[in-house]
C-alpha cells in the first residue's frame, strides 16, 4: 500500500464507473424484434411477488393424515403439472417434510387483468385424476386409473443400466392391465394427469403379473419425475389450504417505487453530508458507495457468471439500504480516525495509513456480525435447496421450508452488501485516498479534516 502511485486513483475510478454502468444498464443488441442480452441490467431484475404481485399459498394434507416424504413429493408433482397446465411457468415450490407442508409462490402474469387467484389455488389442491389410456389422445378408452397403482419408482435396468420407471399394480389393476396389454401389443398407452399427458409408451408384450416398466430415453431425474407424477395420481388425500395471500401488482410496484425513491434521496443526502464534513475523504467514500451499490445490483441480475440471478423483494431492497448505511458507517469511522491522526501531528500519508489500519478491526467485527446474521436468515428462511439451506441443514432443518422467502432476500442483499463494503469501502477507498493525496493540489491536510 505504501507504493500506491498517482494513476491508481484514476484506474480505480474508471473501473468503478465502468462496472457501475454495466451493472445498471447492461449490454444488449437488438435486430428487429429479437434482442440478445450479454450482460443484464436493472431492467432485468427478477422482482418478488410482494413487488410485482402474485400468490403465496401453503398446502397440507388433512390434519389427521401423516403423509410420507414420498407422498409429499408426489403431491408437489401434482402442483407442478397443474401450474404448467394453467400457463404458470415462473413459480417456486418447496416441500417441508417435517411439517407436511408444500409452499407455493407464483407471480401475476404481465398485464394480467382477469386472473382469479382463489380459483387457481382451489384447482391446485384438488385430488389428481390419473388415467392410463389407449392411444395418445385423452379421448382414448381408460385402461386403469390412479387407484389401481400401488407404487411407482425409478429403477435401473439390470442389463443396460438405463433409468426406467417400475409400476406396481393392485389385483384389480393387474387384471385390467394384463387384458389391455394383451390387446395392444405394438400400440401406445398414454398416461394422463387430469387432461395433461405426462408420458406415452408402446406396449412390447403382454404384462400379466401387475409389475410393468416404462423405458426409453430417460435420465435418472426424468425417471424420478415421472414416478412422482404417477404416485401423485394415487394419493389417498386431498391437499388443504393452510394459508393463502395474494398481493396486487399495483400495491407492490407502488411500494417498490417509494422505497427506491427514498433510497436514492437518502443516498444523495448522505453523500452531500460526508463530502461537506470530510471533504476529500467524503468524495472518495461516495465513489466507493456507488461501487458498492453497483456490486449488489450485479449480484441480483446474474452479472457474475457462476451465480444465477436472484429474486428481489421489498425486504431485499431494505437490505440494500441497510448495507449502504453500513458502508457509510465504515467510511465515517475511517475518516474520523484520519482527522484525529492529522490533529495529532502525523503526516498525511501516515494519517491515512494509520486511519485505515486502526479502524479495520472495528469495521471487520461489525461486518462479520452482519454476515452471521445474514447466514442465519438465509439458512432459516430460505428454501432447503439454497446454498445455506444445504450447508447448514443440520442446524436449520427444524425451521422447515418457510413461506417468508422475502426474509431470505433480505439476508442475501445484506451479505453481498457486506462483501462489497470490504471491496469498495475498505480496499478501493484506501487505494484512492493514498493515490490522490500524492497530487500537489490535494496534499493539504485540511482537505482530509486537519487544520489549515
CSV table of C-alpha atoms in Angstrom, one decimal:
chain,number,residue,atom,x,y,z
A,1,UNK,CA,0.0,0.0,0.0
A,2,UNK,CA,2.9,2.4,0.6
A,3,UNK,CA,3.9,2.3,-3.1
A,4,UNK,CA,0.5,3.3,-4.4
A,5,UNK,CA,1.1,5.6,-7.4
A,6,UNK,CA,-0.7,8.6,-8.7
A,7,UNK,CA,-2.5,6.8,-11.6
A,8,UNK,CA,-4.1,4.4,-9.2
A,9,UNK,CA,-6.9,6.8,-8.3
A,10,UNK,CA,-8.0,7.2,-11.9
A,11,UNK,CA,-7.6,3.4,-12.6
A,12,UNK,CA,-9.9,2.6,-9.7
A,13,UNK,CA,-12.3,5.4,-10.6
A,14,UNK,CA,-12.6,4.2,-14.2
A,15,UNK,CA,-13.1,0.6,-13.1
A,16,UNK,CA,-15.8,1.6,-10.7
A,17,UNK,CA,-17.5,3.8,-13.3
A,18,UNK,CA,-17.4,1.1,-15.9
A,19,UNK,CA,-18.6,-1.6,-13.5
A,20,UNK,CA,-21.5,0.7,-12.4
A,21,UNK,CA,-22.5,1.4,-15.9
A,22,UNK,CA,-22.5,-2.3,-16.9
A,23,UNK,CA,-24.4,-3.3,-13.7
A,24,UNK,CA,-27.1,-0.7,-14.1
A,25,UNK,CA,-27.6,-0.6,-17.9
A,26,UNK,CA,-26.3,-4.0,-19.0
A,27,UNK,CA,-25.2,-4.8,-22.6
A,28,UNK,CA,-27.7,-6.0,-25.3
A,29,UNK,CA,-28.1,-5.9,-29.0
A,30,UNK,CA,-31.3,-5.7,-31.0
A,31,UNK,CA,-32.1,-7.0,-34.5
A,32,UNK,CA,-35.6,-6.2,-35.4
A,33,UNK,CA,-37.8,-7.8,-32.8
A,34,UNK,CA,-35.0,-10.0,-31.5
A,35,UNK,CA,-32.9,-8.8,-28.5
A,36,UNK,CA,-29.8,-10.6,-27.3
A,37,UNK,CA,-28.7,-9.7,-23.8
A,38,UNK,CA,-25.0,-10.2,-23.0
A,39,UNK,CA,-25.0,-8.5,-19.6
A,40,UNK,CA,-28.2,-7.9,-17.6
A,41,UNK,CA,-29.0,-4.6,-16.1
A,42,UNK,CA,-31.5,-3.3,-13.5
A,43,UNK,CA,-34.4,-3.7,-16.0
A,44,UNK,CA,-33.7,-7.5,-15.9
A,45,UNK,CA,-34.0,-7.8,-12.1
A,46,UNK,CA,-36.5,-10.5,-11.1
A,47,UNK,CA,-39.0,-8.9,-8.7
A,48,UNK,CA,-40.6,-11.0,-5.9
A,49,UNK,CA,-44.3,-11.4,-5.7
A,50,UNK,CA,-44.5,-8.8,-3.0
A,51,UNK,CA,-43.4,-6.3,-5.6
A,52,UNK,CA,-44.9,-7.4,-8.9
A,53,UNK,CA,-47.9,-9.1,-7.3
A,54,UNK,CA,-48.8,-12.7,-7.0
A,55,UNK,CA,-50.0,-15.6,-4.8
A,56,UNK,CA,-48.4,-17.2,-1.8
A,57,UNK,CA,-50.1,-20.4,-0.6
A,58,UNK,CA,-49.3,-23.3,1.8
A,59,UNK,CA,-50.9,-26.7,1.2
A,60,UNK,CA,-51.1,-29.5,3.8
A,61,UNK,CA,-52.7,-33.0,4.0
A,62,UNK,CA,-55.8,-33.2,6.2
A,63,UNK,CA,-55.0,-32.7,9.9
A,64,UNK,CA,-55.5,-36.3,10.8
A,65,UNK,CA,-53.2,-37.7,8.0
A,66,UNK,CA,-49.4,-38.2,8.4
A,67,UNK,CA,-48.1,-38.0,4.9
A,68,UNK,CA,-44.8,-39.8,4.0
A,69,UNK,CA,-42.0,-37.9,2.2
A,70,UNK,CA,-42.8,-39.9,-1.0
A,71,UNK,CA,-46.4,-38.8,-0.8
A,72,UNK,CA,-45.4,-35.1,-0.2
A,73,UNK,CA,-43.1,-35.3,-3.3
A,74,UNK,CA,-45.9,-36.8,-5.3
A,75,UNK,CA,-48.3,-34.0,-4.2
A,76,UNK,CA,-45.7,-31.4,-5.2
A,77,UNK,CA,-45.5,-33.1,-8.6
A,78,UNK,CA,-49.3,-32.6,-9.0
A,79,UNK,CA,-48.9,-28.9,-8.3
A,80,UNK,CA,-46.1,-28.5,-10.8
A,81,UNK,CA,-48.1,-30.2,-13.5
A,82,UNK,CA,-51.2,-28.1,-12.8
A,83,UNK,CA,-49.1,-24.9,-12.8
A,84,UNK,CA,-47.9,-25.6,-16.3
A,85,UNK,CA,-51.4,-26.5,-17.4
A,86,UNK,CA,-52.5,-23.0,-16.3
A,87,UNK,CA,-49.6,-21.5,-18.2
A,88,UNK,CA,-47.9,-20.5,-14.9
A,89,UNK,CA,-44.2,-21.3,-15.5
A,90,UNK,CA,-42.5,-18.8,-13.2
A,91,UNK,CA,-43.2,-20.4,-9.9
A,92,UNK,CA,-41.5,-21.7,-6.8
A,93,UNK,CA,-42.4,-24.8,-4.8
A,94,UNK,CA,-40.8,-26.0,-1.5
A,95,UNK,CA,-41.6,-29.1,0.5
A,96,UNK,CA,-41.3,-29.1,4.2
A,97,UNK,CA,-41.4,-32.8,5.2
A,98,UNK,CA,-41.0,-32.2,8.9
A,99,UNK,CA,-44.3,-30.2,9.0
A,100,UNK,CA,-46.1,-31.8,6.0
A,101,UNK,CA,-46.3,-28.5,4.1
A,102,UNK,CA,-45.9,-27.5,0.5
A,103,UNK,CA,-45.2,-23.8,-0.1
A,104,UNK,CA,-46.1,-22.4,-3.5
A,105,UNK,CA,-45.5,-19.0,-4.9
A,106,UNK,CA,-46.3,-17.7,-8.3
A,107,UNK,CA,-46.5,-14.1,-9.7
A,108,UNK,CA,-49.1,-12.4,-11.7
A,109,UNK,CA,-48.5,-12.6,-15.5
A,110,UNK,CA,-47.5,-9.4,-17.2
A,111,UNK,CA,-50.7,-7.4,-17.9
A,112,UNK,CA,-52.9,-9.9,-16.1
A,113,UNK,CA,-56.4,-8.5,-15.5
A,114,UNK,CA,-58.9,-11.3,-15.1
A,115,UNK,CA,-56.8,-13.9,-13.2
A,116,UNK,CA,-58.8,-15.5,-10.3
A,117,UNK,CA,-56.2,-16.5,-7.6
A,118,UNK,CA,-58.8,-18.2,-5.3
A,119,UNK,CA,-59.9,-20.4,-8.2
A,120,UNK,CA,-56.3,-21.2,-9.2
A,121,UNK,CA,-55.4,-22.2,-5.6
A,122,UNK,CA,-58.6,-24.4,-5.4
A,123,UNK,CA,-57.6,-26.2,-8.6
A,124,UNK,CA,-54.0,-26.7,-7.5
A,125,UNK,CA,-55.2,-28.5,-4.3
A,126,UNK,CA,-57.8,-30.8,-5.9
A,127,UNK,CA,-57.2,-34.5,-5.9
A,128,UNK,CA,-55.4,-35.5,-9.1
A,129,UNK,CA,-57.1,-37.7,-11.7
A,130,UNK,CA,-54.5,-40.1,-13.1
A,131,UNK,CA,-55.5,-42.3,-16.0
A,132,UNK,CA,-53.8,-44.8,-18.4
A,133,UNK,CA,-55.5,-44.6,-21.8
A,134,UNK,CA,-55.3,-46.5,-25.1
A,135,UNK,CA,-53.6,-44.5,-27.8
A,136,UNK,CA,-52.2,-41.0,-27.4
A,137,UNK,CA,-55.4,-39.0,-27.1
A,138,UNK,CA,-57.3,-38.1,-24.0
A,139,UNK,CA,-60.5,-39.4,-25.7
A,140,UNK,CA,-59.0,-42.9,-25.7
A,141,UNK,CA,-60.6,-45.6,-23.6
A,142,UNK,CA,-59.3,-45.8,-20.0
A,143,UNK,CA,-57.1,-48.8,-19.2
A,144,UNK,CA,-56.5,-48.2,-15.5
A,145,UNK,CA,-56.7,-45.3,-13.0
A,146,UNK,CA,-54.6,-43.9,-10.2
A,147,UNK,CA,-56.4,-46.0,-7.7
A,148,UNK,CA,-55.0,-49.2,-9.4
A,149,UNK,CA,-51.4,-48.1,-8.9
A,150,UNK,CA,-49.8,-49.1,-5.6
A,151,UNK,CA,-46.4,-47.6,-6.3
A,152,UNK,CA,-44.1,-46.2,-8.9
A,153,UNK,CA,-40.4,-45.8,-8.6
A,154,UNK,CA,-37.3,-45.0,-10.7
A,155,UNK,CA,-35.1,-48.1,-11.2
A,156,UNK,CA,-32.1,-49.0,-13.4
A,157,UNK,CA,-32.3,-51.8,-16.0
A,158,UNK,CA,-30.1,-54.6,-14.6
A,159,UNK,CA,-28.7,-55.3,-18.1
A,160,UNK,CA,-28.3,-51.9,-19.8
A,161,UNK,CA,-28.2,-49.7,-16.6
A,162,UNK,CA,-30.8,-47.5,-18.3
A,163,UNK,CA,-33.1,-45.5,-16.0
A,164,UNK,CA,-36.7,-46.5,-16.2
A,165,UNK,CA,-39.9,-46.4,-14.1
A,166,UNK,CA,-41.3,-49.5,-12.4
A,167,UNK,CA,-45.1,-49.7,-11.8
A,168,UNK,CA,-46.7,-52.0,-9.2
A,169,UNK,CA,-50.5,-52.5,-9.6
A,170,UNK,CA,-53.1,-53.9,-7.2
A,171,UNK,CA,-55.0,-57.1,-8.0
A,172,UNK,CA,-57.8,-55.3,-10.0
A,173,UNK,CA,-55.3,-53.1,-11.8
A,174,UNK,CA,-53.1,-56.1,-12.7
A,175,UNK,CA,-56.1,-57.9,-14.3
A,176,UNK,CA,-57.2,-54.8,-16.3
A,177,UNK,CA,-53.6,-54.1,-17.4
A,178,UNK,CA,-53.0,-57.7,-18.5
A,179,UNK,CA,-56.1,-57.7,-20.7
A,180,UNK,CA,-55.3,-54.3,-22.2
A,181,UNK,CA,-51.6,-55.0,-22.9
A,182,UNK,CA,-52.5,-58.3,-24.5
A,183,UNK,CA,-54.7,-56.5,-27.0
A,184,UNK,CA,-52.4,-53.5,-27.5
A,185,UNK,CA,-49.0,-55.1,-28.3
A,186,UNK,CA,-47.2,-52.7,-30.7
A,187,UNK,CA,-49.6,-49.8,-29.8
A,188,UNK,CA,-49.2,-46.9,-27.4
A,189,UNK,CA,-50.7,-46.5,-23.9
A,190,UNK,CA,-50.5,-42.9,-22.7
A,191,UNK,CA,-50.5,-41.6,-19.1
A,192,UNK,CA,-52.6,-38.5,-18.2
A,193,UNK,CA,-52.7,-36.2,-15.1
A,194,UNK,CA,-56.1,-34.6,-15.3
A,195,UNK,CA,-56.2,-33.6,-19.0
A,196,UNK,CA,-52.4,-33.3,-19.4
A,197,UNK,CA,-50.4,-36.1,-21.0
A,198,UNK,CA,-47.3,-36.8,-18.9
A,199,UNK,CA,-46.0,-39.9,-20.8
A,200,UNK,CA,-46.6,-42.4,-23.5
A,201,UNK,CA,-45.1,-45.8,-24.2
A,202,UNK,CA,-45.5,-48.5,-26.8
A,203,UNK,CA,-46.6,-51.9,-25.4
A,204,UNK,CA,-43.9,-54.5,-26.2
A,205,UNK,CA,-45.6,-57.6,-24.7
A,206,UNK,CA,-48.5,-58.6,-22.5
A,207,UNK,CA,-47.9,-57.8,-18.8
A,208,UNK,CA,-49.8,-60.3,-16.7
A,209,UNK,CA,-48.3,-60.0,-13.2
A,210,UNK,CA,-49.1,-56.4,-12.3
A,211,UNK,CA,-45.4,-55.2,-12.5
A,212,UNK,CA,-44.6,-53.1,-15.5
A,213,UNK,CA,-41.7,-50.9,-16.6
A,214,UNK,CA,-41.7,-47.8,-18.7
A,215,UNK,CA,-38.4,-47.1,-20.5
A,216,UNK,CA,-37.0,-45.1,-23.4
A,217,UNK,CA,-34.7,-42.1,-23.2
A,218,UNK,CA,-35.0,-41.3,-19.5
A,219,UNK,CA,-32.2,-39.9,-17.4
A,220,UNK,CA,-32.3,-40.5,-13.7
A,221,UNK,CA,-34.1,-37.3,-12.9
A,222,UNK,CA,-36.6,-37.8,-15.7
A,223,UNK,CA,-37.5,-41.3,-14.4
A,224,UNK,CA,-37.9,-39.9,-10.9
A,225,UNK,CA,-40.1,-37.1,-12.1
A,226,UNK,CA,-42.4,-39.4,-13.9
A,227,UNK,CA,-42.6,-41.8,-10.9
A,228,UNK,CA,-43.6,-38.9,-8.7
A,229,UNK,CA,-46.3,-37.8,-11.1
A,230,UNK,CA,-47.7,-41.3,-11.3
A,231,UNK,CA,-47.6,-41.6,-7.5
A,232,UNK,CA,-49.4,-38.3,-7.3
A,233,UNK,CA,-52.4,-39.8,-9.0
A,234,UNK,CA,-52.6,-42.4,-6.4
A,235,UNK,CA,-52.6,-40.0,-3.4
A,236,UNK,CA,-55.0,-41.1,-0.7
A,237,UNK,CA,-55.7,-37.5,0.5
A,238,UNK,CA,-56.7,-34.1,-0.9
A,239,UNK,CA,-54.5,-31.1,-0.3
A,240,UNK,CA,-55.9,-28.5,2.0
A,241,UNK,CA,-55.0,-24.7,2.0
A,242,UNK,CA,-53.4,-23.8,5.3
A,243,UNK,CA,-52.8,-20.2,4.4
A,244,UNK,CA,-53.2,-18.1,1.4
A,245,UNK,CA,-52.4,-14.5,0.4
A,246,UNK,CA,-52.4,-12.5,-2.8
A,247,UNK,CA,-50.8,-9.1,-3.5
A,248,UNK,CA,-52.0,-6.6,-6.0
A,249,UNK,CA,-49.3,-5.7,-8.6
A,250,UNK,CA,-50.2,-2.0,-8.2
A,251,UNK,CA,-49.7,-2.1,-4.5
A,252,UNK,CA,-46.4,-3.9,-4.8
A,253,UNK,CA,-44.9,-1.7,-7.5
A,254,UNK,CA,-46.0,1.4,-5.6
A,255,UNK,CA,-44.2,0.2,-2.5
A,256,UNK,CA,-41.1,-0.6,-4.6
A,257,UNK,CA,-41.0,2.8,-6.3
A,258,UNK,CA,-41.5,4.5,-2.9
A,259,UNK,CA,-38.6,2.6,-1.3
A,260,UNK,CA,-36.3,3.1,-4.3
A,261,UNK,CA,-37.1,6.9,-4.4
A,262,UNK,CA,-36.4,7.1,-0.6
A,263,UNK,CA,-33.2,5.2,-1.1
A,264,UNK,CA,-31.9,7.5,-3.9
A,265,UNK,CA,-32.8,10.6,-1.9
A,266,UNK,CA,-31.1,9.2,1.3
A,267,UNK,CA,-28.0,8.3,-0.8
A,268,UNK,CA,-27.8,11.8,-2.2
A,269,UNK,CA,-28.2,13.5,1.2
A,270,UNK,CA,-25.7,11.2,2.9
A,271,UNK,CA,-23.2,11.8,0.0
A,272,UNK,CA,-23.6,15.6,0.4
A,273,UNK,CA,-23.2,15.3,4.2
A,274,UNK,CA,-20.0,13.2,4.2
A,275,UNK,CA,-18.4,15.4,1.4
A,276,UNK,CA,-19.2,18.6,3.4
A,277,UNK,CA,-17.9,17.1,6.6
A,278,UNK,CA,-14.9,15.0,5.4
A,279,UNK,CA,-14.0,16.7,2.1
A,280,UNK,CA,-11.7,14.5,0.0
A,281,UNK,CA,-12.4,11.5,2.3
A,282,UNK,CA,-16.1,12.1,1.7
A,283,UNK,CA,-15.6,12.3,-2.1
A,284,UNK,CA,-13.7,9.0,-2.1
A,285,UNK,CA,-16.3,7.4,0.2
A,286,UNK,CA,-19.1,8.4,-2.1
A,287,UNK,CA,-17.3,6.9,-5.1
A,288,UNK,CA,-16.8,3.7,-3.1
A,289,UNK,CA,-20.5,3.7,-2.1
A,290,UNK,CA,-21.6,3.9,-5.8
A,291,UNK,CA,-19.3,0.9,-6.4
A,292,UNK,CA,-20.9,-1.0,-3.5
A,293,UNK,CA,-24.4,-0.4,-4.8
A,294,UNK,CA,-23.3,-1.5,-8.3
A,295,UNK,CA,-21.9,-4.7,-6.8
A,296,UNK,CA,-25.2,-5.5,-5.1
A,297,UNK,CA,-27.2,-4.9,-8.3
A,298,UNK,CA,-24.7,-7.1,-10.2
A,299,UNK,CA,-25.3,-9.9,-7.7
A,300,UNK,CA,-29.0,-9.6,-8.3
A,301,UNK,CA,-29.0,-9.6,-12.1
A,302,UNK,CA,-26.6,-12.6,-12.6
A,303,UNK,CA,-23.7,-10.3,-13.7
A,304,UNK,CA,-21.2,-12.8,-12.3
A,305,UNK,CA,-21.3,-16.0,-14.4
A,306,UNK,CA,-21.2,-18.6,-11.6
A,307,UNK,CA,-24.1,-17.1,-9.7
A,308,UNK,CA,-27.6,-17.0,-11.2
A,309,UNK,CA,-30.0,-14.0,-11.0
A,310,UNK,CA,-31.8,-13.5,-7.7
A,311,UNK,CA,-35.3,-12.6,-6.9
A,312,UNK,CA,-35.5,-9.2,-5.2
A,313,UNK,CA,-38.3,-8.5,-2.7
A,314,UNK,CA,-39.2,-5.4,-0.6
A,315,UNK,CA,-37.1,-6.6,2.4
A,316,UNK,CA,-34.3,-7.2,-0.1
A,317,UNK,CA,-34.4,-3.5,-1.0
A,318,UNK,CA,-34.3,-2.8,2.7
A,319,UNK,CA,-31.2,-4.9,2.9
A,320,UNK,CA,-29.6,-2.9,0.2
A,321,UNK,CA,-30.3,0.4,2.0
A,322,UNK,CA,-29.1,-1.1,5.3
A,323,UNK,CA,-25.9,-2.3,3.6
A,324,UNK,CA,-25.3,1.3,2.2
A,325,UNK,CA,-25.7,2.5,5.8
A,326,UNK,CA,-23.0,0.1,6.9
A,327,UNK,CA,-20.8,1.3,4.1
A,328,UNK,CA,-21.3,4.9,5.2
A,329,UNK,CA,-20.5,3.9,8.8
A,330,UNK,CA,-17.2,2.2,7.8
A,331,UNK,CA,-16.1,5.3,5.8
A,332,UNK,CA,-17.1,7.7,8.6
A,333,UNK,CA,-15.1,5.7,11.2
A,334,UNK,CA,-12.1,5.8,9.0
A,335,UNK,CA,-12.4,9.4,8.1
A,336,UNK,CA,-12.8,10.4,11.7
A,337,UNK,CA,-9.6,8.4,12.5
A,338,UNK,CA,-7.7,10.1,9.8
A,339,UNK,CA,-8.8,13.5,11.1
A,340,UNK,CA,-7.7,12.5,14.6
A,341,UNK,CA,-4.3,11.3,13.4
A,342,UNK,CA,-3.7,14.6,11.5
A,343,UNK,CA,-4.5,16.6,14.5
A,344,UNK,CA,-2.1,14.6,16.5
A,345,UNK,CA,0.7,15.8,14.2
A,346,UNK,CA,1.1,12.9,11.7
A,347,UNK,CA,1.9,13.4,8.1
A,348,UNK,CA,-0.9,13.0,5.5
A,349,UNK,CA,0.4,9.6,4.3
A,350,UNK,CA,0.9,8.4,7.9
A,351,UNK,CA,-2.6,9.6,8.9
A,352,UNK,CA,-4.2,7.7,6.0
A,353,UNK,CA,-2.3,4.5,6.7
A,354,UNK,CA,-2.9,4.7,10.4
A,355,UNK,CA,-6.6,5.6,9.9
A,356,UNK,CA,-7.3,2.5,7.9
A,357,UNK,CA,-5.1,0.2,10.0
A,358,UNK,CA,-6.6,1.3,13.3
A,359,UNK,CA,-10.3,1.1,12.2
A,360,UNK,CA,-10.0,-2.1,10.2
A,361,UNK,CA,-10.6,-4.4,13.3
A,362,UNK,CA,-13.8,-2.5,14.3
A,363,UNK,CA,-15.1,-2.5,10.7
A,364,UNK,CA,-14.3,-6.2,10.3
A,365,UNK,CA,-16.0,-7.2,13.6
A,366,UNK,CA,-19.2,-5.2,12.7
A,367,UNK,CA,-19.4,-6.6,9.2
A,368,UNK,CA,-18.7,-10.2,10.3
A,369,UNK,CA,-21.6,-9.9,12.8
A,370,UNK,CA,-23.8,-8.9,9.9
A,371,UNK,CA,-22.6,-11.8,7.8
A,372,UNK,CA,-23.5,-14.2,10.6
A,373,UNK,CA,-27.0,-12.6,10.9
A,374,UNK,CA,-27.4,-12.9,7.1
A,375,UNK,CA,-26.4,-16.6,7.1
A,376,UNK,CA,-28.9,-17.3,9.9
A,377,UNK,CA,-31.7,-15.6,7.9
A,378,UNK,CA,-30.8,-17.3,4.7
A,379,UNK,CA,-30.5,-20.7,6.4
A,380,UNK,CA,-33.6,-20.5,8.4
A,381,UNK,CA,-36.0,-18.8,6.0
A,382,UNK,CA,-34.6,-19.9,2.6
A,383,UNK,CA,-35.6,-23.0,0.6
A,384,UNK,CA,-33.8,-26.2,1.6
A,385,UNK,CA,-32.1,-26.4,-1.8
A,386,UNK,CA,-30.4,-23.0,-1.4
A,387,UNK,CA,-26.7,-22.8,-0.7
A,388,UNK,CA,-27.1,-22.1,3.0
A,389,UNK,CA,-30.0,-24.4,3.4
A,390,UNK,CA,-27.8,-27.2,2.0
A,391,UNK,CA,-24.7,-26.4,4.0
A,392,UNK,CA,-26.4,-25.7,7.3
A,393,UNK,CA,-29.3,-28.2,7.0
A,394,UNK,CA,-28.4,-30.0,10.3
A,395,UNK,CA,-28.7,-26.7,12.1
A,396,UNK,CA,-31.8,-25.2,10.3
A,397,UNK,CA,-33.8,-28.3,9.4
A,398,UNK,CA,-36.1,-27.7,12.4
A,399,UNK,CA,-37.3,-24.5,10.8
A,400,UNK,CA,-38.5,-26.3,7.7
A,401,UNK,CA,-39.2,-24.6,4.4
A,402,UNK,CA,-40.6,-21.2,5.1
A,403,UNK,CA,-43.4,-19.1,3.5
A,404,UNK,CA,-41.3,-16.0,4.3
A,405,UNK,CA,-38.9,-16.2,1.4
A,406,UNK,CA,-38.8,-12.4,1.4
A,407,UNK,CA,-36.6,-12.6,4.5
A,408,UNK,CA,-34.2,-14.8,2.5
A,409,UNK,CA,-33.9,-12.0,0.0
A,410,UNK,CA,-33.1,-9.6,2.9
A,411,UNK,CA,-30.3,-11.9,4.1
A,412,UNK,CA,-28.9,-12.2,0.5
A,413,UNK,CA,-28.7,-8.5,-0.1
A,414,UNK,CA,-27.2,-8.0,3.3
A,415,UNK,CA,-24.4,-10.5,2.8
A,416,UNK,CA,-23.4,-9.2,-0.7
A,417,UNK,CA,-23.6,-5.7,0.7
A,418,UNK,CA,-21.0,-6.7,3.4
A,419,UNK,CA,-18.8,-8.3,0.8
A,420,UNK,CA,-18.8,-5.2,-1.4
A,421,UNK,CA,-18.3,-3.0,1.6
A,422,UNK,CA,-15.0,-4.7,2.2
A,423,UNK,CA,-14.1,-4.4,-1.5
A,424,UNK,CA,-15.1,-0.8,-2.1
A,425,UNK,CA,-15.3,0.8,1.4
A,426,UNK,CA,-12.0,-0.6,2.6
A,427,UNK,CA,-9.8,-1.6,-0.2
A,428,UNK,CA,-10.8,0.7,-3.0
A,429,UNK,CA,-11.2,3.7,-0.7
A,430,UNK,CA,-7.7,3.2,0.7
A,431,UNK,CA,-6.2,2.9,-2.8
A,432,UNK,CA,-7.9,6.1,-4.0
A,433,UNK,CA,-7.1,8.1,-0.9
A,434,UNK,CA,-3.4,7.2,-0.9
A,435,UNK,CA,-3.2,7.9,-4.6
A,436,UNK,CA,-5.0,11.2,-4.8
A,437,UNK,CA,-3.1,12.5,-1.7
A,438,UNK,CA,0.1,12.4,-3.9
A,439,UNK,CA,-1.2,15.2,-6.2
A,440,UNK,CA,0.0,18.6,-5.2
A,441,UNK,CA,-3.4,20.3,-5.1
A,442,UNK,CA,-4.7,17.5,-2.8
A,443,UNK,CA,-1.7,17.3,-0.4
A,444,UNK,CA,-3.2,19.9,2.0
A,445,UNK,CA,-4.1,18.3,5.3
A,446,UNK,CA,-7.2,20.4,5.8
A,447,UNK,CA,-8.8,18.6,2.8
A,448,UNK,CA,-8.8,15.5,5.0
A,449,UNK,CA,-10.0,17.0,8.2
A,450,UNK,CA,-6.7,18.5,9.5
A,451,UNK,CA,-6.1,22.1,10.5
A,452,UNK,CA,-5.5,24.8,7.9
